[in-house]
PDB file of C-alpha atoms in Angstrom:
ATOM      1  CA  MET A   1     -80.842 -30.770 -56.080  1.00  0.00           C
ATOM      2  CA  SER A   2     -81.666 -32.476 -52.659  1.00  0.00           C
ATOM      3  CA  LEU A   3     -81.957 -30.747 -49.806  1.00  0.00           C
ATOM      4  CA  THR A   4     -81.496 -32.082 -46.257  1.00  0.00           C
ATOM      5  CA  LEU A   5     -83.997 -29.633 -43.723  1.00  0.00           C
ATOM      6  CA  SER A   6     -84.681 -29.415 -40.428  1.00  0.00           C
ATOM      7  CA  VAL A   7     -86.099 -27.150 -38.083  1.00  0.00           C
ATOM      8  CA  LEU A   8     -85.065 -24.865 -35.316  1.00  0.00           C
ATOM      9  CA  ASP A   9     -87.961 -23.746 -33.175  1.00  0.00           C
ATOM     10  CA  LEU A  10     -87.346 -20.491 -31.013  1.00  0.00           C
ATOM     11  CA  ALA A  11     -90.537 -21.262 -29.029  1.00  0.00           C
ATOM     12  CA  PRO A  12     -91.551 -17.540 -29.595  1.00  0.00           C
ATOM     13  CA  ILE A  13     -94.391 -16.558 -27.500  1.00  0.00           C
ATOM     14  CA  ALA A  14     -96.525 -14.349 -30.076  1.00  0.00           C
ATOM     15  CA  PRO A  15     -98.298 -11.061 -28.888  1.00  0.00           C
ATOM     16  CA  GLY A  16    -101.448 -11.601 -26.487  1.00  0.00           C
ATOM     17  CA  GLN A  17    -100.083 -15.383 -26.159  1.00  0.00           C
ATOM     18  CA  SER A  18     -98.937 -17.156 -22.772  1.00  0.00           C
ATOM     19  CA  ALA A  19     -95.968 -19.667 -22.235  1.00  0.00           C
ATOM     20  CA  GLY A  20     -98.611 -22.323 -22.641  1.00  0.00           C
ATOM     21  CA  ASP A  21     -99.213 -21.082 -25.883  1.00  0.00           C
ATOM     22  CA  SER A  22     -96.075 -21.133 -27.409  1.00  0.00           C
ATOM     23  CA  ILE A  23     -95.493 -24.570 -26.085  1.00  0.00           C
ATOM     24  CA  ALA A  24     -98.305 -25.800 -27.782  1.00  0.00           C
ATOM     25  CA  ALA A  25     -97.266 -24.322 -31.061  1.00  0.00           C
ATOM     26  CA  SER A  26     -93.838 -26.062 -30.378  1.00  0.00           C
ATOM     27  CA  VAL A  27     -96.003 -29.272 -30.402  1.00  0.00           C
ATOM     28  CA  ALA A  28     -97.905 -28.540 -33.558  1.00  0.00           C
ATOM     29  CA  LEU A  29     -94.973 -27.539 -35.187  1.00  0.00           C
ATOM     30  CA  ALA A  30     -93.008 -30.883 -34.665  1.00  0.00           C
ATOM     31  CA  ARG A  31     -96.029 -32.814 -35.829  1.00  0.00           C
ATOM     32  CA  ALA A  32     -96.126 -30.697 -39.172  1.00  0.00           C
ATOM     33  CA  ALA A  33     -92.366 -31.035 -39.416  1.00  0.00           C
ATOM     34  CA  GLU A  34     -92.254 -35.051 -38.903  1.00  0.00           C
ATOM     35  CA  GLU A  35     -95.791 -35.330 -41.263  1.00  0.00           C
ATOM     36  CA  HIS A  36     -93.735 -33.382 -43.698  1.00  0.00           C
ATOM     37  CA  GLY A  37     -90.352 -35.090 -43.707  1.00  0.00           C
ATOM     38  CA  TYR A  38     -87.657 -32.804 -41.995  1.00  0.00           C
ATOM     39  CA  ARG A  39     -85.023 -34.538 -40.428  1.00  0.00           C
ATOM     40  CA  ARG A  40     -85.101 -33.042 -36.890  1.00  0.00           C
ATOM     41  CA  VAL A  41     -86.458 -30.409 -34.368  1.00  0.00           C
ATOM     42  CA  TRP A  42     -84.337 -28.712 -32.505  1.00  0.00           C
ATOM     43  CA  TYR A  43     -84.815 -25.844 -29.330  1.00  0.00           C
ATOM     44  CA  ALA A  44     -82.586 -23.426 -28.202  1.00  0.00           C
ATOM     45  CA  GLU A  45     -81.654 -22.638 -24.689  1.00  0.00           C
ATOM     46  CA  HIS A  46     -82.729 -18.909 -23.432  1.00  0.00           C
ATOM     47  CA  HIS A  47     -82.991 -17.094 -20.175  1.00  0.00           C
ATOM     48  CA  ASN A  48     -84.871 -13.938 -19.094  1.00  0.00           C
ATOM     49  CA  MET A  49     -86.172 -13.605 -22.707  1.00  0.00           C
ATOM     50  CA  PRO A  50     -89.915 -12.782 -22.344  1.00  0.00           C
ATOM     51  CA  HIS A  51     -90.938 -13.683 -25.971  1.00  0.00           C
ATOM     52  CA  ILE A  52     -89.090 -17.302 -25.756  1.00  0.00           C
ATOM     53  CA  ALA A  53     -90.455 -19.971 -23.843  1.00  0.00           C
ATOM     54  CA  SER A  54     -87.039 -22.569 -24.653  1.00  0.00           C
ATOM     55  CA  SER A  55     -85.461 -21.955 -21.197  1.00  0.00           C
ATOM     56  CA  ALA A  56     -85.524 -25.772 -20.290  1.00  0.00           C
ATOM     57  CA  PRO A  57     -85.008 -27.667 -23.518  1.00  0.00           C
ATOM     58  CA  ALA A  58     -84.910 -30.947 -22.069  1.00  0.00           C
ATOM     59  CA  VAL A  59     -88.405 -30.370 -20.552  1.00  0.00           C
ATOM     60  CA  LEU A  60     -89.446 -29.120 -23.781  1.00  0.00           C
ATOM     61  CA  ILE A  61     -88.023 -32.166 -25.678  1.00  0.00           C
ATOM     62  CA  ALA A  62     -89.469 -34.727 -23.278  1.00  0.00           C
ATOM     63  CA  HIS A  63     -93.022 -33.071 -23.921  1.00  0.00           C
ATOM     64  CA  VAL A  64     -92.677 -33.045 -27.778  1.00  0.00           C
ATOM     65  CA  GLY A  65     -91.494 -36.684 -27.897  1.00  0.00           C
ATOM     66  CA  ALA A  66     -94.556 -37.790 -26.146  1.00  0.00           C
ATOM     67  CA  HIS A  67     -96.618 -36.035 -29.132  1.00  0.00           C
ATOM     68  CA  THR A  68     -94.559 -37.235 -32.384  1.00  0.00           C
ATOM     69  CA  SER A  69     -93.180 -40.934 -33.086  1.00  0.00           C
ATOM     70  CA  SER A  70     -90.091 -40.492 -35.517  1.00  0.00           C
ATOM     71  CA  ILE A  71     -88.411 -37.179 -35.821  1.00  0.00           C
ATOM     72  CA  ARG A  72     -85.512 -36.679 -34.138  1.00  0.00           C
ATOM     73  CA  LEU A  73     -85.658 -34.118 -31.260  1.00  0.00           C
ATOM     74  CA  GLY A  74     -82.818 -32.270 -29.358  1.00  0.00           C
ATOM     75  CA  ALA A  75     -80.947 -29.378 -27.976  1.00  0.00           C
ATOM     76  CA  GLY A  76     -79.808 -26.566 -30.598  1.00  0.00           C
ATOM     77  CA  GLY A  77     -78.340 -26.033 -28.164  1.00  0.00           C
ATOM     78  CA  VAL A  78     -77.644 -26.378 -24.313  1.00  0.00           C
ATOM     79  CA  MET A  79     -75.443 -23.919 -23.325  1.00  0.00           C
ATOM     80  CA  LEU A  80     -72.917 -26.292 -21.132  1.00  0.00           C
ATOM     81  CA  PRO A  81     -71.421 -23.241 -19.264  1.00  0.00           C
ATOM     82  CA  ASN A  82     -74.907 -23.216 -17.218  1.00  0.00           C
ATOM     83  CA  HIS A  83     -74.623 -26.752 -16.576  1.00  0.00           C
ATOM     84  CA  SER A  84     -72.481 -29.191 -14.884  1.00  0.00           C
ATOM     85  CA  PRO A  85     -71.750 -32.098 -17.450  1.00  0.00           C
ATOM     86  CA  LEU A  86     -73.088 -35.002 -15.418  1.00  0.00           C
ATOM     87  CA  ALA A  87     -76.670 -33.044 -15.015  1.00  0.00           C
ATOM     88  CA  ILE A  88     -76.860 -32.608 -18.918  1.00  0.00           C
ATOM     89  CA  ALA A  89     -75.636 -36.528 -19.497  1.00  0.00           C
ATOM     90  CA  GLU A  90     -78.535 -37.593 -16.940  1.00  0.00           C
ATOM     91  CA  GLN A  91     -81.182 -35.531 -18.393  1.00  0.00           C
ATOM     92  CA  PHE A  92     -80.423 -36.834 -22.184  1.00  0.00           C
ATOM     93  CA  GLY A  93     -79.825 -39.899 -21.155  1.00  0.00           C
ATOM     94  CA  THR A  94     -83.151 -39.936 -19.559  1.00  0.00           C
ATOM     95  CA  LEU A  95     -84.927 -38.318 -22.735  1.00  0.00           C
ATOM     96  CA  GLU A  96     -82.756 -41.061 -25.231  1.00  0.00           C
ATOM     97  CA  ALA A  97     -84.143 -43.950 -22.717  1.00  0.00           C
ATOM     98  CA  MET A  98     -87.444 -42.401 -23.526  1.00  0.00           C
ATOM     99  CA  TYR A  99     -87.007 -42.156 -27.173  1.00  0.00           C
ATOM    100  CA  PRO A 100     -84.518 -44.492 -28.464  1.00  0.00           C
ATOM    101  CA  GLY A 101     -82.834 -43.564 -31.324  1.00  0.00           C
ATOM    102  CA  ARG A 102     -84.565 -39.958 -31.715  1.00  0.00           C
ATOM    103  CA  ILE A 103     -82.656 -37.922 -29.639  1.00  0.00           C
ATOM    104  CA  ASP A 104     -79.593 -35.247 -30.623  1.00  0.00           C
ATOM    105  CA  LEU A 105     -77.553 -32.929 -28.294  1.00  0.00           C
ATOM    106  CA  GLY A 106     -76.066 -29.727 -29.243  1.00  0.00           C
ATOM    107  CA  LEU A 107     -73.948 -27.825 -27.263  1.00  0.00           C
ATOM    108  CA  GLY A 108     -72.639 -24.100 -26.935  1.00  0.00           C
ATOM    109  CA  ARG A 109     -70.552 -22.137 -24.900  1.00  0.00           C
ATOM    110  CA  ALA A 110     -72.052 -19.097 -24.466  1.00  0.00           C
ATOM    111  CA  PRO A 111     -74.525 -18.348 -21.183  1.00  0.00           C
ATOM    112  CA  GLY A 112     -77.912 -17.858 -23.484  1.00  0.00           C
ATOM    113  CA  SER A 113     -78.202 -14.319 -21.880  1.00  0.00           C
ATOM    114  CA  ASP A 114     -76.814 -11.628 -20.468  1.00  0.00           C
ATOM    115  CA  GLU A 115     -74.670 -10.959 -17.340  1.00  0.00           C
ATOM    116  CA  ALA A 116     -77.126 -10.462 -14.617  1.00  0.00           C
ATOM    117  CA  THR A 117     -79.012 -13.603 -15.584  1.00  0.00           C
ATOM    118  CA  THR A 118     -75.663 -15.280 -15.958  1.00  0.00           C
ATOM    119  CA  TYR A 119     -75.598 -14.465 -11.987  1.00  0.00           C
ATOM    120  CA  ALA A 120     -79.013 -15.489 -11.479  1.00  0.00           C
ATOM    121  CA  LEU A 121     -78.328 -19.049 -12.876  1.00  0.00           C
ATOM    122  CA  ARG A 122     -75.187 -19.118 -10.114  1.00  0.00           C
ATOM    123  CA  ARG A 123     -72.998 -19.476 -13.146  1.00  0.00           C
ATOM    124  CA  ASP A 124     -69.462 -18.332 -13.030  1.00  0.00           C
ATOM    125  CA  PRO A 125     -68.812 -16.169 -16.234  1.00  0.00           C
ATOM    126  CA  SER A 126     -65.348 -17.629 -16.706  1.00  0.00           C
ATOM    127  CA  GLN A 127     -66.962 -21.047 -17.168  1.00  0.00           C
ATOM    128  CA  SER A 128     -67.213 -20.754 -20.658  1.00  0.00           C
ATOM    129  CA  ALA A 129     -63.000 -21.315 -20.810  1.00  0.00           C
ATOM    130  CA  GLN A 130     -64.003 -24.850 -19.548  1.00  0.00           C
ATOM    131  CA  PHE A 131     -66.020 -25.462 -22.422  1.00  0.00           C
ATOM    132  CA  PRO A 132     -63.837 -28.024 -24.083  1.00  0.00           C
ATOM    133  CA  GLU A 133     -63.398 -29.902 -21.311  1.00  0.00           C
ATOM    134  CA  ASP A 134     -66.739 -29.746 -20.144  1.00  0.00           C
ATOM    135  CA  VAL A 135     -67.847 -31.223 -23.370  1.00  0.00           C
ATOM    136  CA  ALA A 136     -65.603 -33.846 -23.103  1.00  0.00           C
ATOM    137  CA  GLU A 137     -66.374 -34.929 -19.718  1.00  0.00           C
ATOM    138  CA  LEU A 138     -70.231 -35.086 -20.654  1.00  0.00           C
ATOM    139  CA  ARG A 139     -68.888 -37.298 -23.896  1.00  0.00           C
ATOM    140  CA  ALA A 140     -67.361 -39.439 -21.574  1.00  0.00           C
ATOM    141  CA  TYR A 141     -70.325 -40.235 -19.539  1.00  0.00           C
ATOM    142  CA  LEU A 142     -72.534 -40.857 -22.411  1.00  0.00           C
ATOM    143  CA  ALA A 143     -70.059 -43.160 -23.471  1.00  0.00           C
ATOM    144  CA  GLY A 144     -69.813 -45.270 -20.651  1.00  0.00           C
ATOM    145  CA  ARG A 145     -66.167 -43.981 -20.014  1.00  0.00           C
ATOM    146  CA  SER A 146     -66.369 -41.583 -16.962  1.00  0.00           C
ATOM    147  CA  ARG A 147     -63.655 -39.512 -16.210  1.00  0.00           C
ATOM    148  CA  VAL A 148     -64.551 -38.957 -12.819  1.00  0.00           C
ATOM    149  CA  PRO A 149     -63.842 -42.106 -10.355  1.00  0.00           C
ATOM    150  CA  GLY A 150     -66.908 -43.716  -9.034  1.00  0.00           C
ATOM    151  CA  VAL A 151     -69.393 -41.330 -11.095  1.00  0.00           C
ATOM    152  CA  GLN A 152     -71.661 -42.595 -13.392  1.00  0.00           C
ATOM    153  CA  ALA A 153     -74.473 -40.917 -15.365  1.00  0.00           C
ATOM    154  CA  THR A 154     -77.919 -42.501 -15.094  1.00  0.00           C
ATOM    155  CA  PRO A 155     -79.600 -42.903 -17.337  1.00  0.00           C
ATOM    156  CA  GLY A 156     -77.186 -42.099 -19.768  1.00  0.00           C
ATOM    157  CA  ASN A 157     -74.065 -44.353 -19.433  1.00  0.00           C
ATOM    158  CA  GLY A 158     -73.190 -46.057 -22.426  1.00  0.00           C
ATOM    159  CA  LEU A 159     -76.190 -44.621 -24.428  1.00  0.00           C
ATOM    160  CA  ASN A 160     -74.112 -42.586 -26.722  1.00  0.00           C
ATOM    161  CA  VAL A 161     -76.443 -39.522 -27.614  1.00  0.00           C
ATOM    162  CA  PRO A 162     -75.188 -38.013 -30.766  1.00  0.00           C
ATOM    163  CA  LEU A 163     -73.132 -34.805 -29.590  1.00  0.00           C
ATOM    164  CA  TYR A 164     -73.043 -31.584 -31.945  1.00  0.00           C
ATOM    165  CA  VAL A 165     -70.975 -28.489 -31.368  1.00  0.00           C
ATOM    166  CA  LEU A 166     -72.960 -25.310 -32.052  1.00  0.00           C
ATOM    167  CA  GLY A 167     -70.938 -21.977 -32.788  1.00  0.00           C
ATOM    168  CA  SER A 168     -70.877 -18.394 -34.476  1.00  0.00           C
ATOM    169  CA  SER A 169     -67.776 -18.462 -34.915  1.00  0.00           C
ATOM    170  CA  THR A 170     -64.141 -20.227 -35.756  1.00  0.00           C
ATOM    171  CA  PHE A 171     -63.847 -21.304 -32.113  1.00  0.00           C
ATOM    172  CA  GLY A 172     -66.374 -24.054 -32.163  1.00  0.00           C
ATOM    173  CA  ALA A 173     -65.306 -24.986 -35.581  1.00  0.00           C
ATOM    174  CA  HIS A 174     -61.937 -25.650 -34.334  1.00  0.00           C
ATOM    175  CA  LEU A 175     -63.365 -27.712 -31.281  1.00  0.00           C
ATOM    176  CA  ALA A 176     -65.702 -29.866 -33.556  1.00  0.00           C
ATOM    177  CA  ALA A 177     -63.196 -30.574 -35.748  1.00  0.00           C
ATOM    178  CA  ARG A 178     -60.651 -31.788 -33.192  1.00  0.00           C
ATOM    179  CA  LEU A 179     -63.183 -33.912 -31.143  1.00  0.00           C
ATOM    180  CA  GLY A 180     -64.610 -35.542 -34.580  1.00  0.00           C
ATOM    181  CA  LEU A 181     -68.152 -34.184 -33.969  1.00  0.00           C
ATOM    182  CA  PRO A 182     -70.385 -32.822 -36.393  1.00  0.00           C
ATOM    183  CA  TYR A 183     -70.378 -28.670 -36.455  1.00  0.00           C
ATOM    184  CA  ALA A 184     -74.070 -26.420 -36.433  1.00  0.00           C
ATOM    185  CA  PHE A 185     -72.970 -22.949 -37.564  1.00  0.00           C
ATOM    186  CA  ALA A 186     -75.702 -20.198 -35.971  1.00  0.00           C
ATOM    187  CA  SER A 187     -76.037 -18.304 -39.553  1.00  0.00           C
ATOM    188  CA  HIS A 188     -79.391 -17.927 -38.870  1.00  0.00           C
ATOM    189  CA  PHE A 189     -78.378 -14.450 -36.483  1.00  0.00           C
ATOM    190  CA  ALA A 190     -74.633 -14.534 -36.728  1.00  0.00           C
ATOM    191  CA  PRO A 191     -73.784 -14.853 -40.390  1.00  0.00           C
ATOM    192  CA  GLN A 192     -70.266 -12.866 -40.579  1.00  0.00           C
ATOM    193  CA  GLN A 193     -68.086 -15.693 -39.914  1.00  0.00           C
ATOM    194  CA  LEU A 194     -69.837 -18.825 -41.541  1.00  0.00           C
ATOM    195  CA  ARG A 195     -67.291 -19.362 -44.645  1.00  0.00           C
ATOM    196  CA  ALA A 196     -64.395 -19.272 -42.488  1.00  0.00           C
ATOM    197  CA  ALA A 197     -65.830 -21.373 -39.947  1.00  0.00           C
ATOM    198  CA  VAL A 198     -66.849 -24.218 -42.392  1.00  0.00           C
ATOM    199  CA  VAL A 199     -63.824 -24.403 -44.347  1.00  0.00           C
ATOM    200  CA  SER A 200     -61.690 -24.356 -40.990  1.00  0.00           C
ATOM    201  CA  TYR A 201     -63.712 -27.293 -39.601  1.00  0.00           C
ATOM    202  CA  ARG A 202     -63.389 -29.188 -42.854  1.00  0.00           C
ATOM    203  CA  ASN A 203     -59.771 -28.822 -43.461  1.00  0.00           C
ATOM    204  CA  GLU A 204     -59.022 -29.696 -39.469  1.00  0.00           C
ATOM    205  CA  PHE A 205     -61.175 -32.802 -39.204  1.00  0.00           C
ATOM    206  CA  GLN A 206     -60.153 -35.812 -37.128  1.00  0.00           C
ATOM    207  CA  PRO A 207     -62.490 -38.873 -37.447  1.00  0.00           C
ATOM    208  CA  SER A 208     -64.240 -40.412 -34.272  1.00  0.00           C
ATOM    209  CA  GLU A 209     -66.130 -42.743 -32.935  1.00  0.00           C
ATOM    210  CA  GLN A 210     -69.021 -41.077 -33.851  1.00  0.00           C
ATOM    211  CA  LEU A 211     -68.029 -39.195 -37.195  1.00  0.00           C
ATOM    212  CA  ALA A 212     -66.075 -40.373 -40.016  1.00  0.00           C
ATOM    213  CA  GLU A 213     -66.526 -37.715 -42.346  1.00  0.00           C
ATOM    214  CA  PRO A 214     -66.888 -33.736 -41.586  1.00  0.00           C
ATOM    215  CA  TYR A 215     -70.672 -32.845 -41.456  1.00  0.00           C
ATOM    216  CA  VAL A 216     -72.148 -29.317 -41.450  1.00  0.00           C
ATOM    217  CA  ILE A 217     -75.500 -28.012 -40.330  1.00  0.00           C
ATOM    218  CA  ALA A 218     -76.027 -24.452 -41.060  1.00  0.00           C
ATOM    219  CA  GLY A 219     -78.855 -21.949 -39.617  1.00  0.00           C
ATOM    220  CA  VAL A 220     -81.374 -20.033 -41.846  1.00  0.00           C
ATOM    221  CA  ASN A 221     -84.301 -18.029 -41.633  1.00  0.00           C
ATOM    222  CA  VAL A 222     -87.325 -18.631 -43.962  1.00  0.00           C
ATOM    223  CA  VAL A 223     -90.646 -17.480 -44.221  1.00  0.00           C
ATOM    224  CA  ALA A 224     -92.513 -19.046 -47.160  1.00  0.00           C
ATOM    225  CA  ALA A 225     -96.039 -17.449 -48.007  1.00  0.00           C
ATOM    226  CA  ASP A 226     -98.551 -17.932 -51.031  1.00  0.00           C
ATOM    227  CA  THR A 227     -97.443 -14.587 -51.811  1.00  0.00           C
ATOM    228  CA  THR A 228     -94.210 -12.416 -51.792  1.00  0.00           C
ATOM    229  CA  ALA A 229     -95.883  -9.729 -50.413  1.00  0.00           C
ATOM    230  CA  ALA A 230     -97.253 -12.066 -47.189  1.00  0.00           C
ATOM    231  CA  ALA A 231     -93.881 -13.376 -46.742  1.00  0.00           C
ATOM    232  CA  ARG A 232     -92.053  -9.831 -46.653  1.00  0.00           C
ATOM    233  CA  GLU A 233     -94.672  -8.191 -44.530  1.00  0.00           C
ATOM    234  CA  SER A 234     -94.447 -11.598 -41.933  1.00  0.00           C
ATOM    235  CA  PHE A 235     -91.044 -11.350 -41.733  1.00  0.00           C
ATOM    236  CA  ALA A 236     -90.885  -7.566 -41.317  1.00  0.00           C
ATOM    237  CA  GLN A 237     -93.024  -8.109 -38.215  1.00  0.00           C
ATOM    238  CA  VAL A 238     -90.802 -10.592 -36.725  1.00  0.00           C
ATOM    239  CA  GLN A 239     -88.039  -8.150 -37.393  1.00  0.00           C
ATOM    240  CA  ARG A 240     -89.670  -5.204 -35.834  1.00  0.00           C
ATOM    241  CA  ARG A 241     -90.482  -7.047 -32.369  1.00  0.00           C
ATOM    242  CA  PHE A 242     -87.064  -8.491 -32.450  1.00  0.00           C
ATOM    243  CA  ALA A 243     -85.492  -5.115 -32.620  1.00  0.00           C
ATOM    244  CA  THR A 244     -87.708  -3.842 -29.907  1.00  0.00           C
ATOM    245  CA  SER A 245     -86.745  -7.002 -27.551  1.00  0.00           C
ATOM    246  CA  LEU A 246     -83.547  -6.870 -28.292  1.00  0.00           C
ATOM    247  CA  PHE A 247     -83.043  -2.786 -27.918  1.00  0.00           C
ATOM    248  CA  GLY A 248     -86.197  -1.598 -26.122  1.00  0.00           C
ATOM    249  CA  ARG A 249     -85.398  -3.114 -22.538  1.00  0.00           C
ATOM    250  CA  GLY A 250     -88.668  -3.497 -21.461  1.00  0.00           C
ATOM    251  CA  ARG A 251     -90.148  -0.338 -23.002  1.00  0.00           C
ATOM    252  CA  THR A 252     -93.782  -0.480 -25.018  1.00  0.00           C
ATOM    253  CA  PHE A 253     -93.503   1.305 -28.367  1.00  0.00           C
ATOM    254  CA  THR A 254     -96.113   2.732 -30.534  1.00  0.00           C
ATOM    255  CA  GLU A 255     -96.008   1.554 -34.541  1.00  0.00           C
ATOM    256  CA  ALA A 256     -94.498   5.083 -35.329  1.00  0.00           C
ATOM    257  CA  GLU A 257     -91.726   4.609 -32.835  1.00  0.00           C
ATOM    258  CA  VAL A 258     -90.647   1.163 -34.316  1.00  0.00           C
ATOM    259  CA  ASP A 259     -90.577   2.697 -37.665  1.00  0.00           C
ATOM    260  CA  ILE A 260     -88.122   5.078 -36.181  1.00  0.00           C
ATOM    261  CA  LEU A 261     -86.194   2.286 -34.598  1.00  0.00           C
ATOM    262  CA  MET A 262     -85.782   0.265 -37.707  1.00  0.00           C
ATOM    263  CA  GLU A 263     -84.208   3.124 -39.572  1.00  0.00           C
ATOM    264  CA  THR A 264     -81.362   3.626 -36.901  1.00  0.00           C
ATOM    265  CA  ALA A 265     -78.172   1.633 -36.395  1.00  0.00           C
ATOM    266  CA  ALA A 266     -80.047  -0.983 -33.931  1.00  0.00           C
ATOM    267  CA  GLY A 267     -82.532  -1.489 -36.589  1.00  0.00           C
ATOM    268  CA  GLN A 268     -80.033  -2.185 -39.474  1.00  0.00           C
ATOM    269  CA  HIS A 269     -78.062  -4.534 -36.693  1.00  0.00           C
ATOM    270  CA  VAL A 270     -81.090  -6.619 -36.643  1.00  0.00           C
ATOM    271  CA  GLN A 271     -81.358  -6.820 -40.549  1.00  0.00           C
ATOM    272  CA  GLN A 272     -77.616  -7.582 -40.796  1.00  0.00           C
ATOM    273  CA  MET A 273     -77.942 -10.332 -37.987  1.00  0.00           C
ATOM    274  CA  GLN A 274     -80.852 -11.978 -40.224  1.00  0.00           C
ATOM    275  CA  HIS A 275     -78.983 -11.505 -43.338  1.00  0.00           C
ATOM    276  CA  TYR A 276     -79.357 -15.256 -44.179  1.00  0.00           C
ATOM    277  CA  SER A 277     -83.098 -15.455 -44.728  1.00  0.00           C
ATOM    278  CA  ALA A 278     -85.128 -16.912 -47.455  1.00  0.00           C
ATOM    279  CA  VAL A 279     -88.597 -15.195 -47.879  1.00  0.00           C
ATOM    280  CA  GLY A 280     -91.106 -15.176 -50.334  1.00  0.00           C
ATOM    281  CA  THR A 281     -92.642 -17.750 -52.293  1.00  0.00           C
ATOM    282  CA  PRO A 282     -92.376 -21.608 -52.206  1.00  0.00           C
ATOM    283  CA  GLY A 283     -90.193 -21.193 -55.543  1.00  0.00           C
ATOM    284  CA  ASP A 284     -88.253 -18.384 -54.628  1.00  0.00           C
ATOM    285  CA  VAL A 285     -87.245 -19.490 -51.113  1.00  0.00           C
ATOM    286  CA  ARG A 286     -86.250 -23.154 -52.888  1.00  0.00           C
ATOM    287  CA  SER A 287     -83.642 -21.175 -54.998  1.00  0.00           C
ATOM    288  CA  TYR A 288     -82.481 -18.997 -52.260  1.00  0.00           C
ATOM    289  CA  LEU A 289     -81.733 -22.344 -50.095  1.00  0.00           C
ATOM    290  CA  GLU A 290     -80.016 -24.445 -52.715  1.00  0.00           C
ATOM    291  CA  GLU A 291     -77.612 -21.196 -53.158  1.00  0.00           C
ATOM    292  CA  PHE A 292     -77.521 -21.082 -49.572  1.00  0.00           C
ATOM    293  CA  GLN A 293     -76.128 -24.409 -49.374  1.00  0.00           C
ATOM    294  CA  ARG A 294     -73.657 -24.459 -51.828  1.00  0.00           C
ATOM    295  CA  GLU A 295     -72.233 -21.101 -50.407  1.00  0.00           C
ATOM    296  CA  ALA A 296     -72.088 -22.114 -47.154  1.00  0.00           C
ATOM    297  CA  GLY A 297     -70.817 -25.526 -47.755  1.00  0.00           C
ATOM    298  CA  ALA A 298     -73.543 -27.143 -45.445  1.00  0.00           C
ATOM    299  CA  ASP A 299     -74.716 -30.725 -45.461  1.00  0.00           C
ATOM    300  CA  GLU A 300     -78.237 -30.038 -43.684  1.00  0.00           C
ATOM    301  CA  LEU A 301     -79.860 -26.707 -43.133  1.00  0.00           C
ATOM    302  CA  ILE A 302     -81.424 -26.074 -40.148  1.00  0.00           C
ATOM    303  CA  VAL A 303     -84.330 -23.868 -40.786  1.00  0.00           C
ATOM    304  CA  ALA A 304     -86.067 -20.861 -38.172  1.00  0.00           C
ATOM    305  CA  HIS A 305     -89.355 -20.326 -39.844  1.00  0.00           C
ATOM    306  CA  GLN A 306     -90.125 -16.835 -38.751  1.00  0.00           C
ATOM    307  CA  ALA A 307     -93.330 -15.428 -38.174  1.00  0.00           C
ATOM    308  CA  LEU A 308     -95.465 -14.159 -35.417  1.00  0.00           C
ATOM    309  CA  SER A 309     -98.685 -16.252 -36.018  1.00  0.00           C
ATOM    310  CA  THR A 310     -98.450 -20.229 -35.559  1.00  0.00           C
ATOM    311  CA  ASP A 311    -100.825 -20.901 -38.470  1.00  0.00           C
ATOM    312  CA  ALA A 312     -98.156 -18.917 -40.593  1.00  0.00           C
ATOM    313  CA  ARG A 313     -95.098 -21.091 -39.407  1.00  0.00           C
ATOM    314  CA  LEU A 314     -96.692 -24.357 -39.949  1.00  0.00           C
ATOM    315  CA  ARG A 315     -97.788 -22.937 -43.508  1.00  0.00           C
ATOM    316  CA  SER A 316     -93.914 -22.059 -44.048  1.00  0.00           C
ATOM    317  CA  VAL A 317     -93.362 -25.570 -43.044  1.00  0.00           C
ATOM    318  CA  ARG A 318     -95.608 -26.935 -45.216  1.00  0.00           C
ATOM    319  CA  LEU A 319     -94.922 -24.946 -48.490  1.00  0.00           C
ATOM    320  CA  LEU A 320     -90.979 -25.228 -48.072  1.00  0.00           C
ATOM    321  CA  ALA A 321     -91.586 -29.074 -47.833  1.00  0.00           C
ATOM    322  CA  GLU A 322     -93.658 -29.228 -50.868  1.00  0.00           C
ATOM    323  CA  ALA A 323     -91.323 -27.201 -52.985  1.00  0.00           C
ATOM    324  CA  VAL A 324     -88.455 -29.291 -52.414  1.00  0.00           C
ATOM    325  CA  GLU A 325     -90.777 -32.266 -52.769  1.00  0.00           C
ATOM    326  CA  GLY A 326     -90.538 -33.416 -49.208  1.00  0.00           C
ATOM    327  CA  ALA A 327     -87.426 -32.503 -47.417  1.00  0.00           C
ATOM    328  CA  THR A 328     -84.915 -35.515 -47.374  1.00  0.00           C
ATOM    329  CA  VAL A 329     -85.057 -38.115 -44.583  1.00  0.00           C
TER     330      VAL A 329
END
């Protein structure tokens, strides 16, 4: 079975590391993904999260692009309510001018953080309601058919950077189908509506200039290691850190306190969020992903390699690629 694989890099800042260390790790991860045949690497916009360094995807893409040569790079995604469509068209038009044929632009409607951070970004929370109109305006800038008289995106005008609609519910599925755009579902942390969203998208899809047939990308967590025990331990560390970050509100926990947290409803919630996770030896991970692709009805899987250390993530990238005899490009 052929698996088309890509990488979702969450740019984690590991314990004891700096944001600079995280960015260097992102470069290493992209280079490894390129070497081993993955199709693309995407970066997700997050704000006010001390353990994640991907608050400015366009800047990160520009840096990684200078250290790679062929792999596609993109946002997975830009949270469009945080920005004006013109600004994003100009940013990703600039990236396309720098790295022709290598840039993707995934768009989400969530703010990417909490209410206080939305205020700090000077955004109106109701802006999310304008998401379909903002996508259409952005698309028009990139197609060279601006909807705003006298305003063009430079760079960006007519460069047709491919757009993707991101979602964790059926809302994005309906929109992507109506606009004839590829659809990427965030099943790596929001598994509940995956099947319903994909069915809706495929049933409602209308062809566009960009896309003739529906195309689904599904997110999934992966930890491939030399032994099952090592993979499980690595993933458990990630889940523990995620739980303390999500529910700790800045607190410092002892290991015993984290043990207790993971037994509570909060800890169980984290495990439910990461329901779709392939953890184990390379063969185990490949088998899981083949079944997940069938279950999800996905054309492509975008993989979040979940480990605290850069070395463990890089090894997971390599082991998975070798297990599928090189990801399809």
